[in-house]
XYZ file of C-alpha atoms in Angstrom:
703
model
C -33.360 -101.648 -78.163
C -29.931 -101.526 -76.572
C -29.347 -98.149 -78.012
C -32.508 -96.584 -76.660
C -31.937 -97.968 -73.290
C -28.518 -96.392 -73.168
C -29.860 -92.992 -74.130
C -32.403 -93.199 -71.409
C -29.752 -93.848 -68.834
C -27.653 -90.926 -70.033
C -30.616 -88.612 -69.859
C -31.372 -89.653 -66.366
C -27.805 -89.101 -65.345
C -27.879 -85.617 -66.847
C -31.094 -84.761 -65.078
C -29.685 -86.115 -61.844
C -26.934 -83.553 -62.015
C -29.563 -80.810 -62.131
C -32.305 -82.215 -59.965
C -31.339 -85.145 -57.809
C -34.849 -85.811 -56.476
C -36.262 -86.476 -59.953
C -33.800 -89.270 -60.597
C -33.671 -90.893 -57.194
C -36.364 -93.361 -57.857
C -38.380 -92.214 -54.768
C -40.890 -89.872 -56.290
C -39.364 -86.473 -55.180
C -39.044 -86.784 -51.346
C -38.447 -83.337 -49.430
C -35.564 -82.771 -46.944
C -36.407 -83.332 -43.318
C -36.259 -80.072 -41.168
C -33.011 -79.834 -39.218
C -31.674 -82.599 -41.157
C -28.656 -81.012 -42.920
C -30.095 -78.228 -45.146
C -27.948 -75.538 -47.005
C -25.899 -72.421 -45.134
C -24.723 -68.768 -46.138
C -20.920 -68.439 -46.734
C -18.886 -66.252 -44.078
C -16.980 -62.995 -45.285
C -13.305 -62.768 -44.137
C -12.346 -59.315 -42.420
C -9.560 -57.417 -44.144
C -7.771 -54.232 -42.810
C -4.509 -52.649 -43.903
C -2.935 -49.150 -43.954
C -0.252 -47.477 -45.956
C 2.310 -46.162 -45.715
C 3.682 -48.029 -42.724
C 5.801 -45.006 -41.766
C 4.986 -41.324 -42.235
C 7.367 -38.447 -41.551
C 5.779 -35.133 -40.525
C 7.499 -31.899 -39.646
C 6.034 -29.758 -36.879
C 2.767 -28.255 -38.106
C 2.743 -30.382 -41.280
C 0.057 -32.823 -42.484
C 0.106 -36.173 -44.306
C -2.370 -38.795 -45.547
C -2.836 -42.459 -44.600
C -4.755 -44.821 -46.907
C -7.062 -47.374 -45.275
C -8.038 -50.529 -47.187
C -10.822 -52.474 -45.458
C -14.120 -54.241 -45.854
C -15.403 -53.295 -42.370
C -16.057 -50.155 -40.281
C -13.014 -48.725 -38.474
C -11.880 -45.997 -35.980
C -8.649 -43.984 -35.786
C -6.640 -42.754 -32.752
C -3.285 -40.962 -32.487
C -0.709 -40.380 -29.784
C -0.235 -36.951 -28.185
C 1.014 -34.308 -30.579
C -1.040 -35.442 -33.589
C -4.630 -35.021 -34.761
C -6.550 -37.172 -37.273
C -9.495 -36.466 -39.590
C -11.796 -38.254 -39.946
C -11.657 -40.272 -36.757
C -13.769 -43.119 -38.179
C -14.979 -44.651 -41.476
C -15.882 -47.865 -43.250
C -14.466 -49.838 -46.135
C -11.729 -48.100 -48.093
C -10.825 -44.488 -47.186
C -8.122 -41.993 -46.258
C -7.149 -40.179 -43.015
C -5.378 -36.800 -42.700
C -2.764 -36.676 -39.931
C -1.525 -33.259 -38.666
C 1.476 -32.738 -36.376
C 1.424 -30.055 -33.689
C 4.279 -27.602 -33.281
C 5.726 -29.756 -30.489
C 5.177 -33.200 -32.043
C 8.246 -35.420 -31.836
C 6.989 -38.765 -33.172
C 4.193 -41.201 -32.366
C 1.669 -43.673 -33.738
C -1.655 -43.557 -35.591
C -3.769 -46.679 -34.953
C -6.666 -47.879 -37.145
C -8.942 -50.470 -35.527
C -11.599 -52.593 -37.253
C -13.761 -55.296 -35.716
C -10.976 -57.579 -34.659
C -7.962 -56.375 -36.562
C -5.660 -53.392 -35.891
C -3.190 -51.642 -38.187
C -0.697 -48.921 -37.213
C 1.374 -46.240 -38.903
C 4.552 -45.006 -37.274
C 4.870 -41.193 -37.358
C 8.363 -39.768 -37.216
C 9.603 -36.202 -36.921
C 12.317 -35.160 -39.340
C 15.758 -34.878 -37.854
C 16.474 -31.390 -36.492
C 18.488 -29.378 -38.934
C 20.566 -26.294 -38.225
C 18.770 -23.015 -39.045
C 20.075 -19.516 -39.617
C 18.049 -16.455 -40.593
C 19.453 -13.619 -42.651
C 18.641 -11.041 -41.428
C 17.199 -11.908 -38.015
C 14.942 -8.837 -37.948
C 12.927 -6.762 -40.428
C 11.809 -3.156 -40.232
C 8.872 -2.301 -42.495
C 7.477 1.245 -43.019
C 3.987 2.163 -41.788
C 2.614 2.148 -45.345
C 1.732 -1.174 -46.983
C 4.825 -3.011 -48.105
C 6.920 -6.125 -47.852
C 10.385 -7.309 -46.952
C 12.288 -10.590 -47.317
C 14.612 -12.736 -45.269
C 16.501 -15.931 -46.008
C 16.023 -19.261 -44.274
C 19.220 -21.305 -44.414
C 18.531 -24.896 -43.414
C 19.899 -28.354 -44.313
C 16.543 -30.051 -43.706
C 12.828 -29.333 -43.617
C 11.494 -26.274 -41.781
C 8.236 -24.509 -41.055
C 7.121 -21.027 -39.979
C 4.500 -20.389 -37.297
C 2.694 -17.028 -37.286
C 2.121 -15.106 -34.041
C -1.148 -15.657 -32.220
C -3.073 -13.452 -32.323
C -1.813 -12.263 -35.678
C -1.538 -8.463 -35.946
C -4.005 -6.959 -38.384
C -1.187 -5.317 -40.330
C 0.612 -8.668 -40.962
C -0.900 -9.800 -44.280
C 1.034 -12.934 -45.266
C 4.267 -14.921 -44.971
C 5.248 -17.025 -47.988
C 6.373 -19.716 -48.179
C 5.438 -20.972 -44.722
C 7.486 -24.175 -44.971
C 10.127 -25.814 -47.099
C 13.234 -27.935 -47.341
C 16.679 -26.458 -47.663
C 17.412 -22.795 -48.275
C 14.660 -20.385 -49.263
C 13.744 -16.706 -49.438
C 10.614 -15.791 -47.420
C 8.498 -12.706 -48.167
C 6.673 -10.898 -45.351
C 3.833 -8.703 -46.647
C 2.151 -6.039 -44.499
C -0.774 -3.659 -44.843
C -1.136 -0.007 -43.830
C -0.436 0.866 -40.170
C -1.877 4.085 -38.691
C -0.659 4.000 -35.095
C 2.031 6.489 -34.048
C 3.938 4.018 -31.931
C 5.999 1.178 -33.355
C 4.533 -2.316 -33.380
C 6.528 -5.494 -33.069
C 5.858 -9.189 -33.516
C 7.774 -12.449 -34.076
C 7.814 -15.348 -36.539
C 8.886 -18.770 -35.251
C 11.032 -20.810 -37.667
C 11.536 -24.458 -36.669
C 13.333 -27.517 -37.901
C 12.645 -30.339 -35.500
C 13.773 -29.160 -32.097
C 15.800 -26.257 -33.495
C 14.073 -22.886 -33.342
C 14.876 -19.392 -34.544
C 12.845 -16.188 -34.212
C 12.490 -13.372 -36.726
C 11.620 -9.969 -35.275
C 9.312 -7.830 -37.409
C 8.986 -4.127 -36.559
C 6.247 -2.067 -38.148
C 7.375 1.531 -38.056
C 5.123 4.197 -36.532
C 2.901 6.312 -38.721
C 4.063 9.857 -39.316
C 3.503 12.166 -36.324
C 2.728 15.880 -36.524
C 4.761 17.659 -33.861
C 3.006 20.198 -31.603
C 3.672 23.904 -31.871
C 6.329 25.271 -29.537
C 5.234 26.845 -26.228
C 5.209 30.640 -26.097
C 4.462 33.362 -23.555
C 6.869 32.033 -20.911
C 6.801 33.705 -17.492
C 8.405 34.829 -15.255
C 10.852 37.181 -16.923
C 12.632 40.257 -15.654
C 14.065 40.810 -12.180
C 12.930 40.567 -8.565
C 11.228 37.182 -9.101
C 10.334 35.401 -5.857
C 12.382 32.316 -5.033
C 9.215 30.185 -5.109
C 7.135 31.338 -8.017
C 4.653 30.226 -10.661
C 6.106 29.258 -14.027
C 3.595 29.573 -16.858
C 3.330 29.467 -20.663
C 0.783 29.508 -23.462
C -0.578 26.112 -24.508
C 0.742 24.456 -27.643
C -1.523 23.061 -30.355
C -1.300 19.609 -31.946
C -2.653 18.686 -35.376
C -3.314 15.107 -34.211
C -5.066 16.249 -31.028
C -2.580 14.264 -28.972
C -2.408 14.741 -25.204
C 0.424 17.153 -24.438
C 2.715 17.312 -21.421
C 5.026 20.166 -20.532
C 8.352 20.071 -18.704
C 9.736 23.331 -17.313
C 13.540 23.467 -17.397
C 15.918 25.774 -15.525
C 19.614 26.509 -15.948
C 22.137 28.923 -14.515
C 24.470 28.740 -17.512
C 22.132 27.991 -20.459
C 23.913 24.657 -20.798
C 23.167 22.359 -17.852
C 19.409 22.062 -17.402
C 17.335 20.842 -14.454
C 13.681 19.840 -14.626
C 11.202 21.650 -12.402
C 8.618 18.980 -13.109
C 6.202 17.760 -15.765
C 2.532 18.694 -15.997
C -0.431 18.608 -18.374
C -1.311 22.124 -17.246
C 0.271 25.341 -18.471
C 1.780 26.320 -15.120
C 3.586 24.889 -12.124
C 5.547 26.067 -9.116
C 9.015 25.060 -8.045
C 8.936 22.852 -4.957
C 12.424 23.827 -3.767
C 13.466 27.408 -3.200
C 15.587 29.010 -5.924
C 18.795 30.781 -5.068
C 18.309 34.397 -4.149
C 19.543 37.226 -6.413
C 20.471 34.791 -9.198
C 19.927 34.890 -12.971
C 18.216 31.798 -14.431
C 17.553 30.572 -17.960
C 14.112 29.090 -18.486
C 12.501 27.014 -21.242
C 9.550 24.648 -21.657
C 9.597 21.351 -23.567
C 6.253 20.118 -24.921
C 5.824 16.424 -25.759
C 2.936 14.674 -27.511
C 4.272 11.250 -26.483
C 5.234 10.055 -29.968
C 8.405 9.956 -32.037
C 9.322 13.415 -33.206
C 6.797 14.948 -30.826
C 9.132 16.926 -28.534
C 9.465 20.650 -29.197
C 11.343 23.224 -27.115
C 10.305 26.819 -26.543
C 12.619 29.771 -26.916
C 14.821 30.397 -23.869
C 13.989 33.363 -21.616
C 15.815 34.704 -18.551
C 14.817 36.084 -15.162
C 16.575 37.123 -11.979
C 15.380 36.213 -8.498
C 15.095 38.622 -5.620
C 15.408 37.786 -1.933
C 11.776 37.089 -0.988
C 9.127 34.419 -1.398
C 5.424 34.137 -0.605
C 5.076 30.347 -0.519
C 6.308 27.529 1.652
C 8.751 25.192 -0.050
C 8.063 21.463 0.115
C 9.657 20.169 3.323
C 10.270 23.687 4.655
C 10.242 23.940 8.454
C 9.413 26.978 10.569
C 9.631 27.359 14.349
C 7.066 29.159 16.517
C 6.356 29.829 20.178
C 2.849 29.574 21.600
C 1.312 32.742 23.035
C -1.054 32.938 25.983
C -4.104 33.282 23.712
C -3.168 30.197 21.708
C -1.743 32.118 18.749
C 1.843 31.493 17.623
C 4.787 33.743 16.811
C 7.601 32.752 14.466
C 11.044 32.629 16.078
C 14.508 31.624 14.951
C 15.310 29.705 18.146
C 13.668 28.793 21.421
C 14.539 27.406 24.833
C 11.066 25.966 25.330
C 11.395 22.256 26.102
C 8.278 20.699 24.568
C 8.284 20.717 20.759
C 5.114 19.822 18.890
C 5.180 19.055 15.168
C 2.288 20.132 12.943
C 2.057 19.251 9.261
C -0.721 18.776 6.709
C -1.940 16.247 4.150
C -3.987 16.892 1.040
C -2.684 20.444 0.628
C -1.507 21.189 -2.904
C 1.277 23.651 -3.555
C -1.046 26.575 -4.262
C -2.478 26.215 -0.728
C 0.933 26.858 0.837
C 1.003 30.588 0.323
C 2.113 32.275 3.537
C -1.023 33.039 5.494
C -3.002 30.807 3.122
C -5.128 27.731 3.787
C -2.336 25.537 5.194
C -1.238 28.216 7.657
C -4.786 29.127 8.620
C -5.909 25.579 9.356
C -2.732 24.554 11.171
C -2.963 27.708 13.300
C -6.548 26.772 14.143
C -5.303 23.367 15.244
C -2.727 24.942 17.543
C -5.252 27.362 19.022
C -7.769 24.566 19.644
C -5.232 22.721 21.805
C -4.203 25.701 23.909
C -7.753 26.814 24.614
C -8.229 24.079 27.232
C -6.426 23.006 30.394
C -3.818 22.063 31.234
C -2.327 23.195 27.904
C -3.746 26.680 28.368
C -1.845 27.299 31.609
C 1.423 25.631 30.512
C 1.520 27.246 27.047
C 4.965 28.743 27.685
C 6.498 25.256 27.809
C 5.619 24.686 24.141
C 7.189 25.471 20.786
C 5.637 24.494 17.466
C 7.284 23.216 14.312
C 5.305 23.572 11.092
C 6.406 21.322 8.245
C 5.130 21.892 4.698
C 4.361 18.776 2.646
C 3.126 19.196 -0.917
C 0.387 16.828 -2.072
C -0.290 16.222 -5.747
C -4.045 16.307 -5.158
C -6.243 18.027 -2.595
C -8.445 16.105 -0.178
C -8.437 12.726 1.559
C -8.858 9.161 0.317
C -11.746 7.064 1.615
C -13.001 3.505 1.689
C -10.232 1.964 3.790
C -7.583 2.983 6.312
C -5.111 1.337 3.931
C -4.570 3.733 1.031
C -3.890 0.988 -1.522
C -7.311 -0.537 -0.765
C -9.272 2.737 -0.700
C -12.213 3.119 -3.084
C -11.539 6.801 -3.612
C -7.799 7.372 -3.923
C -6.478 10.910 -3.587
C -2.772 11.369 -4.346
C -1.585 13.025 -1.147
C 1.815 13.175 0.502
C 1.021 11.043 3.555
C -1.710 8.923 1.934
C -4.192 9.648 4.746
C -7.234 7.480 4.103
C -10.532 7.446 6.003
C -12.213 4.081 6.453
C -15.702 5.489 5.965
C -19.111 4.250 7.011
C -19.633 4.463 10.765
C -15.903 4.372 11.426
C -13.829 7.444 12.214
C -10.617 5.508 11.561
C -7.857 7.040 9.424
C -4.628 5.389 8.271
C -1.523 6.948 6.762
C 1.951 6.160 5.462
C 3.842 6.487 8.746
C 7.248 6.182 7.074
C 6.628 9.304 4.986
C 5.249 11.148 8.007
C 8.412 10.323 9.953
C 10.563 11.365 6.980
C 8.998 14.834 6.947
C 8.856 15.224 10.741
C 12.585 14.439 10.868
C 13.232 17.559 8.764
C 12.795 19.525 11.985
C 16.223 20.432 13.413
C 17.725 17.879 15.787
C 15.486 14.912 14.952
C 17.232 13.161 12.071
C 19.549 10.498 13.492
C 22.311 8.477 11.909
C 19.942 5.462 11.903
C 16.206 5.028 11.537
C 16.081 3.771 15.113
C 17.741 6.943 16.380
C 15.404 9.163 14.344
C 12.320 7.390 15.656
C 13.591 7.571 19.224
C 14.123 11.320 18.876
C 10.605 11.787 17.513
C 9.070 9.882 20.415
C 9.473 13.106 22.408
C 7.557 15.241 19.896
C 4.040 14.113 18.981
C 2.994 14.790 15.393
C -0.302 16.330 14.302
C -1.469 15.902 10.703
C -4.150 18.398 9.728
C -5.998 16.899 6.741
C -7.486 19.091 4.019
C -10.942 17.510 4.194
C -14.442 18.146 5.489
C -15.286 14.990 7.405
C -15.938 13.904 10.969
C -13.073 11.491 11.549
C -9.888 11.241 13.569
C -7.255 8.734 14.623
C -4.052 8.728 16.617
C -1.472 6.174 15.546
C 1.107 4.897 18.007
C 3.976 3.399 16.035
C 7.044 1.885 17.669
C 10.333 0.309 16.676
C 12.454 -2.490 18.036
C 14.410 -2.557 21.242
C 11.794 -1.089 23.583
C 11.858 2.327 21.936
C 9.022 4.581 23.039
C 6.327 5.071 20.421
C 5.768 7.940 18.051
C 2.311 9.511 18.229
C 0.744 10.611 14.941
C -2.671 12.279 15.324
C -4.745 12.755 12.156
C -7.626 15.214 12.093
C -9.595 16.577 9.114
C -9.374 20.370 9.154
C -13.082 20.937 8.644
C -16.031 18.864 9.695
C -19.545 19.641 10.852
C -20.256 20.301 14.519
C -23.655 18.601 14.250
C -23.461 16.611 17.474
C -22.142 16.770 20.996
C -18.777 15.366 19.948
C -18.159 18.603 18.103
C -16.146 19.743 15.127
C -12.478 19.983 14.185
C -11.229 21.631 17.419
C -13.003 19.031 19.567
C -11.617 16.098 17.603
C -8.081 17.496 17.569
C -8.090 17.889 21.359
C -9.159 14.269 21.739
C -6.752 12.779 19.191
C -3.727 15.034 19.612
C -4.112 16.549 23.060
C -5.414 13.347 24.652
C -3.866 10.413 22.769
C -0.907 12.039 21.049
C 0.539 14.227 23.810
C -1.127 12.980 26.975
C -0.869 9.305 25.934
C -4.386 8.777 27.271
C -6.616 5.856 26.429
C -10.161 6.160 25.111
C -12.824 6.256 27.813
C -15.957 5.859 25.709
C -18.095 2.717 25.537
C -19.439 1.051 22.397
C -20.275 -2.336 23.911
C -22.214 -1.485 27.064
C -22.688 -5.044 28.333
C -19.505 -6.629 26.974
C -16.515 -7.380 29.196
C -13.045 -6.144 28.307
C -11.457 -9.183 26.610
C -8.827 -10.923 28.689
C -6.631 -11.228 25.575
C -6.528 -7.433 25.333
C -4.731 -7.106 28.651
C -1.381 -8.126 27.183
C -1.740 -5.455 24.498
C -2.777 -2.969 27.151
C 0.378 -3.759 29.172
C 2.563 -3.726 26.046
C 1.607 -0.154 25.224
C 2.081 0.813 28.838
C 5.604 -0.514 28.537
C 6.252 1.816 25.617
C 4.771 4.833 27.353
C 1.094 4.734 26.443
C -1.274 5.086 29.383
C 1.815 5.675 31.547
C 4.438 8.394 31.381
C 6.212 8.375 34.734
C 6.722 4.861 36.079
C 6.117 1.555 34.351
C 3.572 -0.848 35.831
C 4.940 -3.323 38.362
C 4.057 -6.973 38.862
C 2.866 -7.830 42.345
C 3.804 -11.499 42.798
C 1.831 -11.814 46.037
C -1.366 -10.521 44.508
C -0.590 -12.083 41.117
C -1.602 -8.823 39.474
C -0.225 -5.744 37.797
C -0.327 -2.523 39.731
C 0.854 1.038 39.231
C 0.832 4.288 41.135
C -1.854 6.851 40.430
C 0.409 8.654 37.952
C 0.368 5.852 35.484
C -2.943 5.603 33.684
C -6.354 7.119 32.978
C -7.719 3.562 32.588
C -7.597 0.702 35.022
C -8.411 -2.993 35.034
C -8.727 -3.103 38.847
C -12.338 -3.518 40.052
C -11.809 -1.714 43.394
C -11.135 1.959 44.005
C -8.469 1.001 46.533
C -6.346 -0.438 43.734
C -7.107 2.141 41.066
C -4.424 4.347 39.573
C -6.314 7.451 40.704
C -6.890 6.418 44.325
C -4.917 9.424 45.585
C -7.146 11.867 43.712
C -10.294 10.008 44.793
C -9.214 10.524 48.418
C -8.779 14.258 47.711
C -12.192 14.807 46.099
C -13.724 16.724 49.012
C -10.695 18.806 49.992
C -9.482 19.367 46.430
C -12.915 20.275 45.091
C -12.466 18.389 41.830
C -15.062 16.408 39.948
C -16.477 13.226 41.410
C -13.447 10.923 41.130
C -14.420 7.316 41.609
C -14.413 3.952 39.838
C -16.736 4.287 36.841
C -17.358 1.126 34.838
C -16.699 1.271 31.140
C -13.772 2.477 29.069
C -11.658 1.528 26.051
C -14.988 0.791 24.217
C -16.046 -1.933 26.708
C -18.680 -1.515 29.395
C -17.446 -4.217 31.788
C -14.062 -4.998 33.332
C -12.260 -1.726 32.562
C -12.706 1.534 34.450
C -12.370 5.316 34.161
C -12.063 7.912 36.906
C -14.895 10.345 36.073
C -18.169 10.297 34.243
C -17.330 12.769 31.491
C -14.175 13.787 29.658
C -12.699 14.774 26.295
C -11.630 11.132 25.995
C -15.284 10.075 26.097
C -17.116 12.461 23.792
C -14.668 15.214 22.808
C -15.943 17.857 25.253
C -13.305 20.557 25.910
C -12.403 19.103 29.302
C -9.925 16.405 30.330
C -10.796 14.683 33.582
C -8.535 15.120 36.617
C -6.418 12.039 35.949
C -6.093 13.038 32.297
C -4.982 16.553 33.221
C -2.531 15.110 35.743
C -0.963 12.840 33.144
C -0.637 15.654 30.622
C 0.909 17.820 33.353
C 3.359 15.018 34.197
C 4.498 14.653 30.613
C 5.013 18.402 30.269
C 7.109 18.516 33.431
C 9.141 15.393 32.657
C 9.879 16.586 29.108
C 11.088 19.868 30.622
C 13.359 17.981 33.023
C 11.261 19.005 36.028
C 9.751 16.836 38.752
C 5.947 16.658 38.786
C 4.250 16.873 42.188
C 0.616 16.599 43.164
C 0.876 19.836 45.150
C 2.149 21.799 42.138
C -0.484 20.265 39.882
C -3.368 21.053 42.267
C -2.159 24.627 42.713
C -2.519 25.339 38.988
C -5.400 23.055 38.033
C -8.014 25.429 36.639
C -10.559 23.031 35.114
C -11.358 20.777 38.038
C -15.111 21.482 38.050
C -15.722 21.105 34.295
C -17.896 24.127 33.693
C -18.725 22.764 30.240
C -20.305 19.698 31.761
C -22.297 21.542 34.432
C -23.812 23.865 31.819
C -24.971 21.122 29.481
C -27.750 18.523 29.747
C -26.609 15.983 32.304
C -27.582 13.160 34.597
C -27.351 15.307 37.714
C -29.675 14.700 40.614
C -32.315 17.182 41.755
C -29.839 18.694 44.239
C -26.775 19.130 42.039
C -23.268 19.113 43.377
C -21.074 21.318 41.172
C -18.155 19.010 41.830
C -19.820 15.915 40.378
C -19.207 17.081 36.788
C -21.220 14.307 35.180
C -21.178 16.042 31.843
C -23.559 16.257 28.902
C -25.686 13.707 27.162
C -23.530 11.781 24.723
C -24.120 10.824 21.119
C -22.863 7.405 20.119
C -20.962 8.197 16.900
C -21.568 4.658 15.618
C -25.341 4.522 16.026
C -26.187 8.232 16.418
C -28.405 7.426 19.429
C -28.383 9.574 22.571
C -27.546 7.837 25.812
C -26.293 8.695 29.283
C -23.211 7.235 30.870
C -23.800 5.717 34.261
């Protein structure tokens, strides 16, 4: 019995180890909720990286191993990129150094733990390249160079890489190495060049690679050169037969001259097969002549055979910058002279005239002569013609015509390559700008004008207004007053297109030239037309108005004076065709207004509106060339022109002398045209024709 009992106890103990409730003696009681039941074990986060330090040369890559049991992210300091930027559990990360990387850190972050790898750049090692440049033929091929370095190095290709650069191997290394540069075929006929960058740390060297040009077929040599023989004019046309080119390259030709067949001078380069010399050749001289053709590529220059010719003593063309002197005849024509005692010199030149238009008696001469005649067809120029001499100055333009789109040539929409860069603003504007410095340069070619300084030259030219006749068909016109420092009087430069339609009352070329050159340029008159009928003359403009008076504009005898008592400017009647004084008693033309009945001139009074404004500025008569280009200057305008003529001649102007020879005082043009005259006209009122506003093309009457 003892034995059985013991076995029973052992069995119960064994069962208790497996199932405690069966051996507790309580019949299998269940655990009470919340009363200390079982829990799930917690996993411990692990995160590590290797290696702890990674050395990367510029542009090189390396790998970091991540050991982890959680998700993680990767970041790197500037100069390095990582891939991938995140992961989970075990993995690897590629780290790439930029070309400028100089060391940093890559950080791997898990849930709560962080691990880092220190990135170092290899120490800079000295580099030499042998050679430092390669020249590779146009056909496919390769060349080598040596990298001599005590440390690691890498090669960076150019960006963008030229299509002909096939490969560079090896692209990195440690110590000395031979690098092969392989290239493909290259078909261009100009050399190409690129660079390889070889770096070790902060040390950098550059290898220059030149890809030689593809073979070029030279053009055939020019033939048929002319002129030859004797009696050749000193300004002549040089011509030749065109060359041919197997590659269809664009060809340029340079004509060359020599007196000894040894020292050669270029006449100029052109794409055409002819050109003219701009400077006159020596008379009765033998010259050697050849033409060099060039296709623009290596080996593309070919010379013609040399021919000879002998000049005579004549020429039919103006030379560039050539000056001729003329005297004005009673009918407005001009006669060439070698010298003159006439005191008033006018300078005429042209813009947009190419060399072929400068034949004597050709287009330049014809249109300049028309400009002279237009001026001397009206008073007072017509009567005082024998005070005037004319200088013509030739100025070659590379292209014919006039630029447009802006008065500033550089901003023009349509650029024409002319000598003076005259450029019309376009639209409703008649404004024209030009390169005044070049105009002055050419005007100063007239005898006696070029000074030892620019200031002296400009001062000399202030006595001789300049007229630029422009080779264009356009209604436009501008007079430029340009001045220098030190109170120098201004230079007048009038610009007038040589041809434009006479489709309105403001007329064609002759009408515009009289306004711009005869009125502004010579007479120094202000505009009398009105654009803004109800707008007052801006007070700010008065200082500009007085400034130009001080330089001679609007006034050519005495300068305006300041009346301290009246706190106002005043001037005698000689001084201006415009006035800011609202009463006839204070107007510049009061003397002529008092003489209206006895003198028999037009109705001289205080007419509101002038200088584009309808209020606050006044003119002396209703109609004038300075209003709408009619061939008639009003009395004050004629008086001012007369004064300038006399003063330039060293004579004293007087009202009595002016009145005695004033032959346009009744303005027959105005009385014959549509006008605002009353039912009982007075021939002396001279109110003139209906005007056309050139901005809006609407007819209106001045009041």
